[in-house]
mmCIF file of C-alpha atoms and ligand atoms in Angstrom:
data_model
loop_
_atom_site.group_PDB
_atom_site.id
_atom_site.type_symbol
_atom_site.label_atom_id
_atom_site.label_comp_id
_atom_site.label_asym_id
_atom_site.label_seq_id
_atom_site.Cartn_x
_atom_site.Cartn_y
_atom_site.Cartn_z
ATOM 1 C CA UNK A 1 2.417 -15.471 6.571
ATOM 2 C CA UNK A 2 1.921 -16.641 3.065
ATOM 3 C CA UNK A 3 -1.056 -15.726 1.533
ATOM 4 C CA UNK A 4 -0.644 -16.811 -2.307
ATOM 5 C CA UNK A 5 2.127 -18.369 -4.272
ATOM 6 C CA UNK A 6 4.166 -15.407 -4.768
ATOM 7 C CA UNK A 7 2.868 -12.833 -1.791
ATOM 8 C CA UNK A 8 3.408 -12.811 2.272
ATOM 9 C CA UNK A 9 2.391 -10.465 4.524
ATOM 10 C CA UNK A 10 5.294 -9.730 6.645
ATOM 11 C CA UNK A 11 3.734 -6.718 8.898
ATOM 12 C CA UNK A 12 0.261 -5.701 9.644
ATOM 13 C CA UNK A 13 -0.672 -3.245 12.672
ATOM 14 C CA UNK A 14 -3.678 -2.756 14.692
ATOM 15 C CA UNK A 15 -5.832 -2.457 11.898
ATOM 16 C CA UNK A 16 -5.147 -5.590 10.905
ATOM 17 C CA UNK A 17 -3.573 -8.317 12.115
ATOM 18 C CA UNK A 18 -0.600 -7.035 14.809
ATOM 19 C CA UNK A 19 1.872 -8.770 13.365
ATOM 20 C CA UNK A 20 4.309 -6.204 13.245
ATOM 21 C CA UNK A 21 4.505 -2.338 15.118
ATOM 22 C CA UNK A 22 0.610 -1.503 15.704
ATOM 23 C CA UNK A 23 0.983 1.755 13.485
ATOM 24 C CA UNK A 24 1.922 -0.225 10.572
ATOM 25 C CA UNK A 25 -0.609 -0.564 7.362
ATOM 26 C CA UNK A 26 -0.151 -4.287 5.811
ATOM 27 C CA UNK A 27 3.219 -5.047 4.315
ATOM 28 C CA UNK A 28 3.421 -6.899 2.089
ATOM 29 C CA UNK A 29 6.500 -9.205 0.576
ATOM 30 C CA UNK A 30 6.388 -9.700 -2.912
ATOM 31 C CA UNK A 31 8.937 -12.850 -4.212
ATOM 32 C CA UNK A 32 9.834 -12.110 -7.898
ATOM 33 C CA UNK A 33 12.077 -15.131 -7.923
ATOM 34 C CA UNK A 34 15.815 -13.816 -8.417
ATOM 35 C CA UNK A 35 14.797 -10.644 -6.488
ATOM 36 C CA UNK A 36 12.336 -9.733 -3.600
ATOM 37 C CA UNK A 37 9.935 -6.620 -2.960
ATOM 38 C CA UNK A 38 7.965 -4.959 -0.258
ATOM 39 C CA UNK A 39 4.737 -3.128 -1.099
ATOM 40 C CA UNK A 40 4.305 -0.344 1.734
ATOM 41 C CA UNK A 41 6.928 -0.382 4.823
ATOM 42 C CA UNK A 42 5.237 0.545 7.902
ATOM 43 C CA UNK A 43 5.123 3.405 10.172
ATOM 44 C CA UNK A 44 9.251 2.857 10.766
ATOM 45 C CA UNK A 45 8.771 2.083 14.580
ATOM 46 C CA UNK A 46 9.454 -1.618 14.028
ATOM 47 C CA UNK A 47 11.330 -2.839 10.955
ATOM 48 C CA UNK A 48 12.956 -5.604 13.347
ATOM 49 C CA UNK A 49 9.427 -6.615 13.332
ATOM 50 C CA UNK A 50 9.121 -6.909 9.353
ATOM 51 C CA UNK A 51 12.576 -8.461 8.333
ATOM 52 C CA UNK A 52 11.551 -10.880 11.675
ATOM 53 C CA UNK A 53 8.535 -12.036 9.676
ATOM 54 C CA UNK A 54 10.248 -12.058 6.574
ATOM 55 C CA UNK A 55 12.781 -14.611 8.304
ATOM 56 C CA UNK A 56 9.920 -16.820 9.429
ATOM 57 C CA UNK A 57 8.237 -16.814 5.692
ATOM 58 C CA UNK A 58 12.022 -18.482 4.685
ATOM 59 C CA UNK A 59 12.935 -14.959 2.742
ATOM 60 C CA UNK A 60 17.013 -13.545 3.231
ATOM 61 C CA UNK A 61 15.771 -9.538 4.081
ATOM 62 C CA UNK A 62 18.824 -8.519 2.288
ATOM 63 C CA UNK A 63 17.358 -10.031 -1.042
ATOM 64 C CA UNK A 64 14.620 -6.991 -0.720
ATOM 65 C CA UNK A 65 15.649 -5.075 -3.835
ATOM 66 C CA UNK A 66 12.840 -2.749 -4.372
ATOM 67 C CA UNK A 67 10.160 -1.157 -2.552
ATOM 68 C CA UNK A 68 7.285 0.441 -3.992
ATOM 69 C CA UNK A 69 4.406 2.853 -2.156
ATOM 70 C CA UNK A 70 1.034 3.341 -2.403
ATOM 71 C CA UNK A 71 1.169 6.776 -1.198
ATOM 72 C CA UNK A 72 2.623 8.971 1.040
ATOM 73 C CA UNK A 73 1.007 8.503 4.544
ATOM 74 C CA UNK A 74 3.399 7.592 7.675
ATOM 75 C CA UNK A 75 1.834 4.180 8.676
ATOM 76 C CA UNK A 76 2.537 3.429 4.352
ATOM 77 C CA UNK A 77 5.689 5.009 3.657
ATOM 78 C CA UNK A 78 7.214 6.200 7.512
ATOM 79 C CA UNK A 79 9.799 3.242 7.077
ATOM 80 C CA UNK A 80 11.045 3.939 3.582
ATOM 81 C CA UNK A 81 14.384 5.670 5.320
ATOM 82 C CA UNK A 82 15.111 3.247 7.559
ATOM 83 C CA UNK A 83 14.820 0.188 4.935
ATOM 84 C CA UNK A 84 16.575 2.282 2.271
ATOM 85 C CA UNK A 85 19.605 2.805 5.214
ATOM 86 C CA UNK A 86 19.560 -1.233 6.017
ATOM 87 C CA UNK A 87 19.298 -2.678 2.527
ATOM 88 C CA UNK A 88 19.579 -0.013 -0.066
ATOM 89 C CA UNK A 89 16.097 -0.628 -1.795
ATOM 90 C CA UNK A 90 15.147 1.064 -4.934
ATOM 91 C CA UNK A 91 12.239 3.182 -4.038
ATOM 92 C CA UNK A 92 9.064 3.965 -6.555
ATOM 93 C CA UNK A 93 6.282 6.322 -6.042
ATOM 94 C CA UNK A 94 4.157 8.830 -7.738
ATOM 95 C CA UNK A 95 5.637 11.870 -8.524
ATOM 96 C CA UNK A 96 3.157 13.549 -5.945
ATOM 97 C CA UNK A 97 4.099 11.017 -3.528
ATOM 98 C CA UNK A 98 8.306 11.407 -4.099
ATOM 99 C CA UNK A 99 7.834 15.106 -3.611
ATOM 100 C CA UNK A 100 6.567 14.534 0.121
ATOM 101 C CA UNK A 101 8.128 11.673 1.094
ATOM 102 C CA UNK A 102 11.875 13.015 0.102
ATOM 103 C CA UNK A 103 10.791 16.307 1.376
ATOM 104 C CA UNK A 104 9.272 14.850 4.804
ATOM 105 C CA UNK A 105 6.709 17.688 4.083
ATOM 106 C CA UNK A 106 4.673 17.030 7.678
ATOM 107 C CA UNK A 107 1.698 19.550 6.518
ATOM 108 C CA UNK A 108 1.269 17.508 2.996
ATOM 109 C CA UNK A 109 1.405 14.102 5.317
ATOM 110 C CA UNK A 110 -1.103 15.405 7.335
ATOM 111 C CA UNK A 111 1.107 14.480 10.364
ATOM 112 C CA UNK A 112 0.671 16.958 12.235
ATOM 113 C CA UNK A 113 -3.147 16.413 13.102
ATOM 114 C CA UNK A 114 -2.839 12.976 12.870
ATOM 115 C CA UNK A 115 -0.326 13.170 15.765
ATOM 116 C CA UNK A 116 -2.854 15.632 17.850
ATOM 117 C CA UNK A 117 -5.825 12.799 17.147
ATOM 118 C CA UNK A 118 -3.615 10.142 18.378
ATOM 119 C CA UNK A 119 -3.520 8.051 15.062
ATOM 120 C CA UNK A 120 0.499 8.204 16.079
ATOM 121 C CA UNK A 121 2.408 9.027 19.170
ATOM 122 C CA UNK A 122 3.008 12.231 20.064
ATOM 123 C CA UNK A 123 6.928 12.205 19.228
ATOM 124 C CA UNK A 124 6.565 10.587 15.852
ATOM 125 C CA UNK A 125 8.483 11.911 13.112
ATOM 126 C CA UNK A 126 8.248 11.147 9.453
ATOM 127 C CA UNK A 127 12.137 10.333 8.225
ATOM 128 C CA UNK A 128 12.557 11.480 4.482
ATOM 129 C CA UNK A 129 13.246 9.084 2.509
ATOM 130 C CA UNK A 130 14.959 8.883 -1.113
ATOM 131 C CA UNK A 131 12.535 7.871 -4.188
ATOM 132 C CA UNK A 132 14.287 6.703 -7.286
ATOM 133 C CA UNK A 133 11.745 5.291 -9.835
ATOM 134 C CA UNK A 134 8.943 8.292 -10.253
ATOM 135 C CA UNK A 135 5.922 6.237 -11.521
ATOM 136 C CA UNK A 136 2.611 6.947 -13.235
ATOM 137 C CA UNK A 137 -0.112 5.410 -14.599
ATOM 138 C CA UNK A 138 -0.021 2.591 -16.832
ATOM 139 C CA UNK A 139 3.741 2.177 -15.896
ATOM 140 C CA UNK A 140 5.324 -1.530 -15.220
ATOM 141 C CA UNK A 141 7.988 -2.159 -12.193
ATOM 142 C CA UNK A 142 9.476 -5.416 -12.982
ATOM 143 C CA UNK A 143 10.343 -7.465 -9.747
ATOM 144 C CA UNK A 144 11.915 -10.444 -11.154
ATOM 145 C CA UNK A 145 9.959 -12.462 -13.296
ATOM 146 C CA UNK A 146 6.963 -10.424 -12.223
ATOM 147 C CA UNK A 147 5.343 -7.660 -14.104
ATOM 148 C CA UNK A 148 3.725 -5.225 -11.539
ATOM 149 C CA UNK A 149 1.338 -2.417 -13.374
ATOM 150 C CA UNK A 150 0.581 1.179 -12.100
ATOM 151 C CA UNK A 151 -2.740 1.899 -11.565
ATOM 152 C CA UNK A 152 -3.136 5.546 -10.493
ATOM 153 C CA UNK A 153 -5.920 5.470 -7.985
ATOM 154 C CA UNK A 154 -6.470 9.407 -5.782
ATOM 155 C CA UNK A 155 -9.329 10.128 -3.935
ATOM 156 C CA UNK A 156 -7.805 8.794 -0.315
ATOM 157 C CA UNK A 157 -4.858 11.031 -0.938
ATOM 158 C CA UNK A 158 -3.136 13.345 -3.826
ATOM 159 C CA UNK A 159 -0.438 10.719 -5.726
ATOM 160 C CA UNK A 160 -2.248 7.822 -4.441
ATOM 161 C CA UNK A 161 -1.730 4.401 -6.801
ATOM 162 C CA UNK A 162 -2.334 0.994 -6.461
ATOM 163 C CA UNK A 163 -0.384 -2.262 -8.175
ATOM 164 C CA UNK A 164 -1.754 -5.504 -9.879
ATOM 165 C CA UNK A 165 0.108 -8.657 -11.468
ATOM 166 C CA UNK A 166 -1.548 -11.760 -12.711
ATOM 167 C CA UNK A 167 0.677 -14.392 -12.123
ATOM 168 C CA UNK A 168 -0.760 -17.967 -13.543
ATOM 169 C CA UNK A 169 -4.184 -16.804 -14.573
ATOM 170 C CA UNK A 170 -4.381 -15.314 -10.851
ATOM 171 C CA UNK A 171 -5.098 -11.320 -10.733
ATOM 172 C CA UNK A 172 -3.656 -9.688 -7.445
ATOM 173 C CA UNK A 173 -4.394 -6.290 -6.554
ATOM 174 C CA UNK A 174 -2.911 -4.512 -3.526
ATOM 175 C CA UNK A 175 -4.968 -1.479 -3.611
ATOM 176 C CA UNK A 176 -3.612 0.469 -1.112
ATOM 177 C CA UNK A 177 -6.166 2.429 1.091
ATOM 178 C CA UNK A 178 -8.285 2.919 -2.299
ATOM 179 C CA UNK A 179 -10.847 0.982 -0.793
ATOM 180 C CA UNK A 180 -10.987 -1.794 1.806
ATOM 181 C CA UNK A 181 -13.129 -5.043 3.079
ATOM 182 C CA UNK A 182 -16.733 -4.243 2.144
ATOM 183 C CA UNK A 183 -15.963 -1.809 0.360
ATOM 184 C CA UNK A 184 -15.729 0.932 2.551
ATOM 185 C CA UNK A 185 -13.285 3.552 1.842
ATOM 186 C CA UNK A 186 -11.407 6.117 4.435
ATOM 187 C CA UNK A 187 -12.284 9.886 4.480
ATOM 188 C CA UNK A 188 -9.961 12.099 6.445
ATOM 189 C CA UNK A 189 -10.664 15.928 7.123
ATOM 190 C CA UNK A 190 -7.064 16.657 4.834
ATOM 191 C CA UNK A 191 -7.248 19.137 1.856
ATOM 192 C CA UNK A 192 -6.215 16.308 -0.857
ATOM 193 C CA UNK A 193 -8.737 13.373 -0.003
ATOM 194 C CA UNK A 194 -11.828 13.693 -2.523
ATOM 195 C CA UNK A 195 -14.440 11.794 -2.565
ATOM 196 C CA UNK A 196 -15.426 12.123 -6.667
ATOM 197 C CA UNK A 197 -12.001 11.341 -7.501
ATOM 198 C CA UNK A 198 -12.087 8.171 -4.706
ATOM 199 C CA UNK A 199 -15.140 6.847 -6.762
ATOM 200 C CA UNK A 200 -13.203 7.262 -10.522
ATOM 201 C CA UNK A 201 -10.637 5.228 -8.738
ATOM 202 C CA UNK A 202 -13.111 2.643 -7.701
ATOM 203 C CA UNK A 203 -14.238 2.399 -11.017
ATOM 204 C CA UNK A 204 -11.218 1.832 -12.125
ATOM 205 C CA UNK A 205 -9.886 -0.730 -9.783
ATOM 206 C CA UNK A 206 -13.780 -2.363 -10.760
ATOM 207 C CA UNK A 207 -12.434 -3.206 -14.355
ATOM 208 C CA UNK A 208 -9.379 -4.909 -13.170
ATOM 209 C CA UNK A 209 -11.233 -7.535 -11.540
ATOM 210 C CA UNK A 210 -8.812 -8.635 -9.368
ATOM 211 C CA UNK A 211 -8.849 -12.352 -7.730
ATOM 212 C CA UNK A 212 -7.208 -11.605 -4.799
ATOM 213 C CA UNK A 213 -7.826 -7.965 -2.884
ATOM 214 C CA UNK A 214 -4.546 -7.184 -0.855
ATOM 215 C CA UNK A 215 -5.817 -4.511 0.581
ATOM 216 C CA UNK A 216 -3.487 -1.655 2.757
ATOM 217 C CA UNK A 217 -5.464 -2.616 5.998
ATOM 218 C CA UNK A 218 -8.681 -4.556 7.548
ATOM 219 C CA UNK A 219 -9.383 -8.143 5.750
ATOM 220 C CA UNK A 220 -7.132 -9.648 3.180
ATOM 221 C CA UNK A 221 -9.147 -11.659 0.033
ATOM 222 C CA UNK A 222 -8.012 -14.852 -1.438
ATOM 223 C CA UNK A 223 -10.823 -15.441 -3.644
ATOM 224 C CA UNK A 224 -13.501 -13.268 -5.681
ATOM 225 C CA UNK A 225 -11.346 -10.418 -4.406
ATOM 226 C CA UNK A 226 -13.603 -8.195 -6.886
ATOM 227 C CA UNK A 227 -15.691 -8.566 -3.990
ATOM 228 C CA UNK A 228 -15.299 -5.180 -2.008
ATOM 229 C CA UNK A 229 -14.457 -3.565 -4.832
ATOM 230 C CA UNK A 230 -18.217 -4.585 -5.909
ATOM 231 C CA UNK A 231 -19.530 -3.508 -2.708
ATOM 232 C CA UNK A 232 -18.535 0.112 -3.206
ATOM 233 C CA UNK A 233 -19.553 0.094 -7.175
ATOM 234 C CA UNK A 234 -23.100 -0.602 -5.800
ATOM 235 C CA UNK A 235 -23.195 2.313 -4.050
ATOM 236 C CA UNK A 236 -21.389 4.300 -6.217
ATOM 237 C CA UNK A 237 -23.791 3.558 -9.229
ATOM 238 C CA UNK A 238 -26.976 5.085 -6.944
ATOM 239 C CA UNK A 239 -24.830 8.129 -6.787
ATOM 240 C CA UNK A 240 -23.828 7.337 -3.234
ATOM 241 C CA UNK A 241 -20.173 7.477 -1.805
ATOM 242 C CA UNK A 242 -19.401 4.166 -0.175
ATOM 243 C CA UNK A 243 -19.382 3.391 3.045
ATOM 244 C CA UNK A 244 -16.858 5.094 5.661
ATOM 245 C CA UNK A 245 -14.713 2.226 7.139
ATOM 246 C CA UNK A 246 -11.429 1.445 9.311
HETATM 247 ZN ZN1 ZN B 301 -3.618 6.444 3.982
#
């Protein structure tokens, strides 16, 4: 499904639009021109699923060259191994986030009460996966003739970042689970999600300004995408945490 000029969403799950496994966050395809990227990968149950869409949107798969995460958790990241093992993408994350997902540390995913809470079947495991490119703030991935910057955004989880490219005067942000449609923002019961440093991120993501909000689940924004980000800066300037979504 195209979305802009240079971005498709080539898997969504049951928070979004079911287009792929329903345990998968948005993924997104990002076409550089010479070279092709995926933001996020899924949950790894169904990457027939995502190279099926990626087919229909008129893309090769095996043109994927890099893949970049917003953090660590399985329905983000869990297909990293799999996608690495088909195509041999180069990999960036947060340092925070590489230590995890290479390790396939299930404490530090929080897998192990997501799995008791049902957010994933019972027998799902988290394959580690390789991470070449450690990233950090202010950093720039280059897929082809686009320029994609790091924006270190924690608060939903330790190592958590978000990525935004203007291409033709048009600011795109996909910002992860940093903060979603309405601005409402996911708390989990998991020693590294804090809300004060959620709200610096929000604040941060604010001054970007972004035109369209490619967000890691729920609604997708194609216009004023500062929009939810807005929502949860009103809140956040009375002092208040925003709104618990998703
Ligand atoms: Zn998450």
């Amino acid at each position: 499904m195209q979305l802009t000029e240079r971005v498709y969403l080539v898997g969504s799950g049951k928070a979004g639009f079911n287009s792929s496994n329903p345990y998968d966050c948005h993924v997104y395809l990002l076409d550089g021109g010479a070279e092709l990227a995926l933001v996020d990968c899924g949950a790894g149950l169904d990457l027939p699923a995502i190279l099926g869409n990626t087919r229909a949107a008129g893309f090769d798969p095996r043109r994927i060259r890099h893949l970049v995460l917003t953090h660590k958790h399985s329905d983000h990241a869990g297909g990293a191994a799999e996608l690495q093992a088909a195509f041999g993408v180069q990999t960036y994350a947060t340092q925070h986030t590489a230590q995890v997902v290479s390790t396939a540390d299930e404490k530090r995913l929080g897998l192990p009460m997501a799995r008791r809470g049902g957010v994933y079947p019972p027998d799902y495991r988290f394959r580690a996966a390789e991470v070449h490119n450690v990233i950090k703030d202010g950093d720039r991935v280059m897929v082809g003739d686009l320029d994609l910057l790091v924006v270190e955004t924690p608060g939903h989880c330790d190592g958590h970042c978000s990525f935004a490219f203007t291409h033709e005067d048009i600011t795109h942000l996909f910002a992860g689970d940093a903060v979603l449609f309405g601005g409402q923002i996911i708390l989990q019961d998991i020693p590294d999600c804090s809300v004060s440093s959620h709200m610096r991120s929000i604040e941060r993501l604010a001054e970007l300004k972004p035109d369209v909000f490619l967000p890691g689940h729920l609604q997708i924004i194609l216009r004023d995408g500062w929009s939810p980000i807005e929502a949860a800066m009103a809140r956040i300037r009375l002092g208040l945490s925003p709104v618990m979504g998703a």
